[in-house]
mmCIF file of C-alpha atoms in Angstrom:
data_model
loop_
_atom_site.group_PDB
_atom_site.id
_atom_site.type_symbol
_atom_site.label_atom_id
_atom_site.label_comp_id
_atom_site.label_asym_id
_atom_site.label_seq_id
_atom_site.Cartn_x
_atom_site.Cartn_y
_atom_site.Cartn_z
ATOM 1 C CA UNK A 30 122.710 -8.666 132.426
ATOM 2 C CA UNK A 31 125.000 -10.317 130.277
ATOM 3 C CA UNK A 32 127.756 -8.192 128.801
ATOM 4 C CA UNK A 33 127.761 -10.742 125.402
ATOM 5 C CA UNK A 34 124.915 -11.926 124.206
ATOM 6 C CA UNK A 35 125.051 -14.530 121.307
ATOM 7 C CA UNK A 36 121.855 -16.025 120.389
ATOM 8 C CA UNK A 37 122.404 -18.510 117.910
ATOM 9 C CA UNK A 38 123.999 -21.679 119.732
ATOM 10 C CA UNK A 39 124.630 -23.473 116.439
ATOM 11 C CA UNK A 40 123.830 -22.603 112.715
ATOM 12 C CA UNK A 41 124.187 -24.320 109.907
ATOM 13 C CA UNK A 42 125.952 -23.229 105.958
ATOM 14 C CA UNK A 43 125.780 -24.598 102.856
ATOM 15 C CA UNK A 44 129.419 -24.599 101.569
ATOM 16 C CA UNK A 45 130.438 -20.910 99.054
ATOM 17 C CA UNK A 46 127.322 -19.322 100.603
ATOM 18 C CA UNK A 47 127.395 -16.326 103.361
ATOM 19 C CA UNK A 48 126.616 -16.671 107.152
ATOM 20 C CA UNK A 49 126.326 -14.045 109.836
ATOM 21 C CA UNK A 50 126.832 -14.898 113.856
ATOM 22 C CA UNK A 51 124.814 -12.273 115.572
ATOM 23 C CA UNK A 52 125.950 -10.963 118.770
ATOM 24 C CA UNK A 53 124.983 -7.763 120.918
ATOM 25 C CA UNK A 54 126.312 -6.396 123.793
ATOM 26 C CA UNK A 55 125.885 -4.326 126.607
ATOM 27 C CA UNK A 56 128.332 -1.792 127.987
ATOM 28 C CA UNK A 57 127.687 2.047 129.226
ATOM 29 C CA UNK A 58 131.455 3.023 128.483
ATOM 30 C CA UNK A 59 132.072 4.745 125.657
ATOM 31 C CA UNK A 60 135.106 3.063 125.022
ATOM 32 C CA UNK A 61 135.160 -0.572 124.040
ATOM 33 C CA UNK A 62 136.454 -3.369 121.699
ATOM 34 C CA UNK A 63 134.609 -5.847 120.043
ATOM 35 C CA UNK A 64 136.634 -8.987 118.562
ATOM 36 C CA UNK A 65 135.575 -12.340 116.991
ATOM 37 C CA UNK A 66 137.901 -15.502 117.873
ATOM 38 C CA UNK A 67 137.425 -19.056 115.913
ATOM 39 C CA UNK A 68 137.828 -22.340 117.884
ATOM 40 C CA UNK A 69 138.263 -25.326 115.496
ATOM 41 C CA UNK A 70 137.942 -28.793 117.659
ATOM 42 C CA UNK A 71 141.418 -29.166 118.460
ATOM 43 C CA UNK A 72 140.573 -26.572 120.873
ATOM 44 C CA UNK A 73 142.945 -23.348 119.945
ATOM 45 C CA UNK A 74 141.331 -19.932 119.890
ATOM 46 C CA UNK A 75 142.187 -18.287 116.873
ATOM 47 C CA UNK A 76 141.483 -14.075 116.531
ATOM 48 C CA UNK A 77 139.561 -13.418 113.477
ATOM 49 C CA UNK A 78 138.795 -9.608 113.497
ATOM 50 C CA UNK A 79 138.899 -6.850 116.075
ATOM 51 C CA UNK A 80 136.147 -3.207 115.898
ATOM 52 C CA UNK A 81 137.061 -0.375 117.981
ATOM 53 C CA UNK A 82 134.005 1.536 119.495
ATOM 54 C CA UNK A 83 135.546 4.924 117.912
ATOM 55 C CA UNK A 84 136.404 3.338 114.549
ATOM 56 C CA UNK A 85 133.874 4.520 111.450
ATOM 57 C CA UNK A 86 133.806 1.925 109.489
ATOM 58 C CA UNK A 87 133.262 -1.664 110.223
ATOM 59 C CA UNK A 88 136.326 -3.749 110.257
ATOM 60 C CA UNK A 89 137.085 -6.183 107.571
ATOM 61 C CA UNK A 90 139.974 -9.211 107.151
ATOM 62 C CA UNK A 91 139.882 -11.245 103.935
ATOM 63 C CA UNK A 92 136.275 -13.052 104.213
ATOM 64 C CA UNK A 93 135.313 -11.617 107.725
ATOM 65 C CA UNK A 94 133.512 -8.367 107.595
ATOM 66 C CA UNK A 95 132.008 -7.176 111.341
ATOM 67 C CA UNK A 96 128.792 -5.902 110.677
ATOM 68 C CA UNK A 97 129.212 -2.928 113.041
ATOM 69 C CA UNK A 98 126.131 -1.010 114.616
ATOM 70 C CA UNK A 99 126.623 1.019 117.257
ATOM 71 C CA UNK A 100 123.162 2.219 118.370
ATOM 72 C CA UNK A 101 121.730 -0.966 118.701
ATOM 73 C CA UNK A 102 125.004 -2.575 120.143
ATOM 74 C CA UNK A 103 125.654 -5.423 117.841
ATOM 75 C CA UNK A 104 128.528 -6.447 116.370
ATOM 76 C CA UNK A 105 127.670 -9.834 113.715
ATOM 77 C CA UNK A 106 130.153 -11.268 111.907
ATOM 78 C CA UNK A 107 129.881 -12.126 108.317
ATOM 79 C CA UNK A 108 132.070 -14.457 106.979
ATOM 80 C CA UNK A 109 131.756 -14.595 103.227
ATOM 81 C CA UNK A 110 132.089 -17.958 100.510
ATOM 82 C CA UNK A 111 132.152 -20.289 103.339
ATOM 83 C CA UNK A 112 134.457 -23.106 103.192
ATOM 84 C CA UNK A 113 134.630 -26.504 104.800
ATOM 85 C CA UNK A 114 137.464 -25.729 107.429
ATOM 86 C CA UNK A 115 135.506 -22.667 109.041
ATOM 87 C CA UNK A 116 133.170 -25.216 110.495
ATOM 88 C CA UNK A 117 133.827 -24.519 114.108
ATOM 89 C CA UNK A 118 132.584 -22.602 117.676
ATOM 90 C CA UNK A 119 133.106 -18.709 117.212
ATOM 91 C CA UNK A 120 132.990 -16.483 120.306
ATOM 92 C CA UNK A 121 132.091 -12.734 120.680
ATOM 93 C CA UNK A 122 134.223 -11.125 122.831
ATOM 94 C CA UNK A 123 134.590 -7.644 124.307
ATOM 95 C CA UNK A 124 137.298 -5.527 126.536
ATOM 96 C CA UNK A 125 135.268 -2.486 127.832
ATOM 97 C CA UNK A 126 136.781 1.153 130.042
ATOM 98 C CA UNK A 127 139.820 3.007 129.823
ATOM 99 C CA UNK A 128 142.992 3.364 132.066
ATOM 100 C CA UNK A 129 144.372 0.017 130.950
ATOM 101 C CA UNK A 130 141.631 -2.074 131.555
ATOM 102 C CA UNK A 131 142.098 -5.308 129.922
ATOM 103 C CA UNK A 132 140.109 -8.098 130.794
ATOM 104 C CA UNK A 133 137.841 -9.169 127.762
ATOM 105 C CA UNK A 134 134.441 -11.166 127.989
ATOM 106 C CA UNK A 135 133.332 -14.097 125.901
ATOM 107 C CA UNK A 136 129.593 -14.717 125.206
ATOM 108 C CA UNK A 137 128.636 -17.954 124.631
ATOM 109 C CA UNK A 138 129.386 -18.668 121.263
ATOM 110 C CA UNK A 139 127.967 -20.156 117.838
ATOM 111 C CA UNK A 140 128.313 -23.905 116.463
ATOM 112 C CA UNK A 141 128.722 -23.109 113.046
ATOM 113 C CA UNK A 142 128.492 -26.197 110.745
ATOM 114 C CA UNK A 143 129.389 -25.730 106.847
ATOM 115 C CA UNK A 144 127.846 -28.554 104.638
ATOM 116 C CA UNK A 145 129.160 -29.802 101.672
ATOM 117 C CA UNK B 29 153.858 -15.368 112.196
ATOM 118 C CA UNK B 30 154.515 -14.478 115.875
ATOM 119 C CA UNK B 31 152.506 -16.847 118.101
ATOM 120 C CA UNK B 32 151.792 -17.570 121.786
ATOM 121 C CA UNK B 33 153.215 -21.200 123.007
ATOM 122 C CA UNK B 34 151.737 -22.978 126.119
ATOM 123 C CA UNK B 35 153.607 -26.216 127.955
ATOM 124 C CA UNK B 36 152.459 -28.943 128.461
ATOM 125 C CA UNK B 37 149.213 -29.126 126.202
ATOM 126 C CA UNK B 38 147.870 -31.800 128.632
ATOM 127 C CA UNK B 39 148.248 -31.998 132.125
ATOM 128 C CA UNK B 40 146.872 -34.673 134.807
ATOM 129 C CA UNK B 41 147.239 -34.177 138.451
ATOM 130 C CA UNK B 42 145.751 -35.206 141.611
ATOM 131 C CA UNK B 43 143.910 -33.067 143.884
ATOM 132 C CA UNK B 44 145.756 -30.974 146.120
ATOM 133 C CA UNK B 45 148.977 -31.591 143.862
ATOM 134 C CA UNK B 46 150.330 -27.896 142.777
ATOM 135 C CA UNK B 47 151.104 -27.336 138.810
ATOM 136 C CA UNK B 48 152.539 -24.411 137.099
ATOM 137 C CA UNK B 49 151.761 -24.134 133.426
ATOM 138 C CA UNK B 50 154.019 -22.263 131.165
ATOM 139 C CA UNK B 51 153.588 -19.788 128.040
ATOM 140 C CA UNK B 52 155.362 -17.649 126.244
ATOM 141 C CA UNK B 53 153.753 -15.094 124.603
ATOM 142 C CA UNK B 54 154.724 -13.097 121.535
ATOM 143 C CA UNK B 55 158.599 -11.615 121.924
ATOM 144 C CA UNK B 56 157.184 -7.812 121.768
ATOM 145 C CA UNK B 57 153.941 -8.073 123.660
ATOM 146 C CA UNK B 58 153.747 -6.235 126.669
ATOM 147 C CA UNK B 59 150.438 -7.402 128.396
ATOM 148 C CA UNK B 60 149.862 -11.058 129.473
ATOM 149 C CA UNK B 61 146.719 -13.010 129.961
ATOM 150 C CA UNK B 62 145.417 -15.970 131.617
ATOM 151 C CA UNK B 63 142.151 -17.606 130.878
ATOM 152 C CA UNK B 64 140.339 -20.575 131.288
ATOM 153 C CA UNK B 65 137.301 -22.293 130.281
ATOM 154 C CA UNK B 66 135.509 -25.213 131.052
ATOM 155 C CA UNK B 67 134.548 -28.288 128.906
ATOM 156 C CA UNK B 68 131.376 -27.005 127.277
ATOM 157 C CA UNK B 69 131.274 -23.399 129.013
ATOM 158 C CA UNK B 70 132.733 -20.200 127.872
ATOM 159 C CA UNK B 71 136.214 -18.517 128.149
ATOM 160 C CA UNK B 72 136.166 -16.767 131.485
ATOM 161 C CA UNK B 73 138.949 -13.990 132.376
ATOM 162 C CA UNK B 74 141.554 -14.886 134.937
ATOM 163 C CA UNK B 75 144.568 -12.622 135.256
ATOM 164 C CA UNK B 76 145.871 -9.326 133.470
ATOM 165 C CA UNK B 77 149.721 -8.764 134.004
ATOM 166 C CA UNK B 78 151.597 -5.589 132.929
ATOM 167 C CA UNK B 79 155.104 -3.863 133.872
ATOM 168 C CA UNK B 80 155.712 -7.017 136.222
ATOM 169 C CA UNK B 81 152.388 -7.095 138.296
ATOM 170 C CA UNK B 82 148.529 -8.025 138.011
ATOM 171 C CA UNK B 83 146.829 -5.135 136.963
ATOM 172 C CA UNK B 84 143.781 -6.568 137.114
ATOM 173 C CA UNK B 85 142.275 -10.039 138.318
ATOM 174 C CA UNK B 86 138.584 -11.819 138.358
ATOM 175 C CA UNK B 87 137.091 -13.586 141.171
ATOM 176 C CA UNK B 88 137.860 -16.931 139.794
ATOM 177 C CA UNK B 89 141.752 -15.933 140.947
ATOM 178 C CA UNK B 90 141.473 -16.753 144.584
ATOM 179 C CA UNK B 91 144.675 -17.253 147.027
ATOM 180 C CA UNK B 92 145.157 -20.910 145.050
ATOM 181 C CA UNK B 93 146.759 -18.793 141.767
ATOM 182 C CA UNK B 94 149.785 -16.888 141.065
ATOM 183 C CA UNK B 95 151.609 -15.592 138.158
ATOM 184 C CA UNK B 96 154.985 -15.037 137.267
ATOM 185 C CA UNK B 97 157.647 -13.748 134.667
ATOM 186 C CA UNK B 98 160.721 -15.477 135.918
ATOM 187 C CA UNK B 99 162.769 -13.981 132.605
ATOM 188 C CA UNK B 100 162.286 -12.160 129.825
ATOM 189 C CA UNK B 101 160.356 -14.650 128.124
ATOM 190 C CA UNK B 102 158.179 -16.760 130.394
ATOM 191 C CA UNK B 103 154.989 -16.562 131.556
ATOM 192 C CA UNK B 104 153.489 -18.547 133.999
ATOM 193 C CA UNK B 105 150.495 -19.271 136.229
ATOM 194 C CA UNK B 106 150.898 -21.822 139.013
ATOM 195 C CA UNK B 107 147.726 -23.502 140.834
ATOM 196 C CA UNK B 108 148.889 -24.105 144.734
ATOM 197 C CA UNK B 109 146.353 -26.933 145.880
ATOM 198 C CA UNK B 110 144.378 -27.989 142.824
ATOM 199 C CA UNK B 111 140.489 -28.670 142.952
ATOM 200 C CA UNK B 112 138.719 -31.121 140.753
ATOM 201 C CA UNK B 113 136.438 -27.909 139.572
ATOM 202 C CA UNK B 114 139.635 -26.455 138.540
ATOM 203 C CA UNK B 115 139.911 -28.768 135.366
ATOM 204 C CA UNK B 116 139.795 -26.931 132.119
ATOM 205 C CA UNK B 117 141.927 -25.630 129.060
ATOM 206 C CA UNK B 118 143.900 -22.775 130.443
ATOM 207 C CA UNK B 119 144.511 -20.620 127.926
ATOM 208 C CA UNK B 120 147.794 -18.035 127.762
ATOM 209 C CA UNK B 121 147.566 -14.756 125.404
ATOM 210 C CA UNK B 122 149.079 -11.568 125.550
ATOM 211 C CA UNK B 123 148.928 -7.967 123.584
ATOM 212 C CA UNK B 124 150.879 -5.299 122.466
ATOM 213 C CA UNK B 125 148.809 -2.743 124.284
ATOM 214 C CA UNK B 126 145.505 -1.588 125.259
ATOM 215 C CA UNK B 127 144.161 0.658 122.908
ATOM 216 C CA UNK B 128 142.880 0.571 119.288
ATOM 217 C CA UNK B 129 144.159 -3.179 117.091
ATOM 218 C CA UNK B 130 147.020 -3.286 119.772
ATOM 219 C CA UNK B 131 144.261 -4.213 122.152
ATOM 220 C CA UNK B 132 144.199 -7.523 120.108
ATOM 221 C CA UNK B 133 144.927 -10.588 122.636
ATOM 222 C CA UNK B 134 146.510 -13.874 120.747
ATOM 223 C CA UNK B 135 145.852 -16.786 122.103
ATOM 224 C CA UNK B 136 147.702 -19.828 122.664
ATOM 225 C CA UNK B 137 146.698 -23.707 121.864
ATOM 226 C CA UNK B 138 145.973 -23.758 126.048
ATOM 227 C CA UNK B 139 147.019 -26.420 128.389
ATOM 228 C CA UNK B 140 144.346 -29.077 129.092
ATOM 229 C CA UNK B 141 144.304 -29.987 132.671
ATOM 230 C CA UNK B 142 142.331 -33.022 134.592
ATOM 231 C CA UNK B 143 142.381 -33.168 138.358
ATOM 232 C CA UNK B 144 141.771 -36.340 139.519
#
């Protein structure tokens, strides 16, 4: 089974309106952490926002809100007034266990295209 | 703002040739990351490095890789015989810990590498 699991492999945004990138994952450990990264074209991987599984309310960072829900494992990013430059692949990512366990997994990721 | 540098950003080789590619994370990061992905495909986990040793690895890291810290600030991961299926951008990111937002990795620009 796939640990990330994003379903959308492009969308597209009119310019000032809202978008959410869905993703849901799996994991039986109790404690994870769920992140969002941006990569533009030029290839970089920027972080965006970060949800610990323990944390009660869902994460928020200027016009990125995580759209946190725990029971049914999905963690969507909203990003809010979209603007021309956040045209670009976004990845789901999670780091799951305890005792220093580190690695994090990518899903697939979203196109996401804003139009002027 | 802190960031993660990665030299060269573009690196061509021939197969079997060896290459080391370099990165410096952020100054008060303690955990170190390689990654790579392939044109197209998601970011796949290579190497966790803590306290001067791999604390974790993936499958992908066969006898070919190794890492290093020659000094305080370096980072590096060196490819011994290089494959053609080893071209991708290798990304470089590191942490401050493991737990809670210090969990967050940050990312470098990667290195693009070709095998020829």
């Amino acid at each position: 089974a796939q640990k990330i699991t994003q379903t959308q492999p492009g969308m597209f945004v009119q310019e000032k309106e809202a978008v959410t990138l869905d993703c849901t994952y799996d994991t039986s450990d109790p404690s994870y952490g769920l992140f969002w990264y941006k990569q533009p074209s030029s290839g970089e991987m920027i972080f965006l926002i970060y949800q610990g599984s323990y944390d009660q309310q869902n994460a928020t960072e200027g016009r990125y809100s995580l759209n946190f829900q725990k029971a049914r494992k999905s963690a969507n990013l909203v990003i809010s007034a979209s603007q021309l430059g956040d045209s670009a692949m976004y990845f789901c990512a999670m780091r799951e266990g305890t005792g220093g366990y580190q690695k994090v997994t990518f899903g697939t990721g979203t196109k996401l295209q804003v139009i002027p | 703002e802190p960031e993660v540098t990665q030299t060269p950003s573009h690196q061509v080789t021939q197969m079997g040739q060896e290459v080391i590619l370099r990165c410096v994370p952020i100054s008060n990061h303690l955990y170190f990351y390689w990654y790579r992905q392939i044109l197209g495909q998601k970011v796949e986990f290579l190497v966790s490095f803590y306290n001067n040793e791999i604390s974790e690895k993936s499958e992908i890291f066969d006898d070919q890789f190794s890492v290093e810290r020659p000094d305080g600030s370096n980072f590096t991961l060196k490819i011994r015989s290089t494959k053609l299926e080893d071209s991708a951008m290798y990304f470089c990111a590191s942490s401050w810990g493991t737990s809670g937002s210090k969990e967050t990795q940050y990312f470098g620009p990667g290195t693009r590498l070709l095998v020829l």
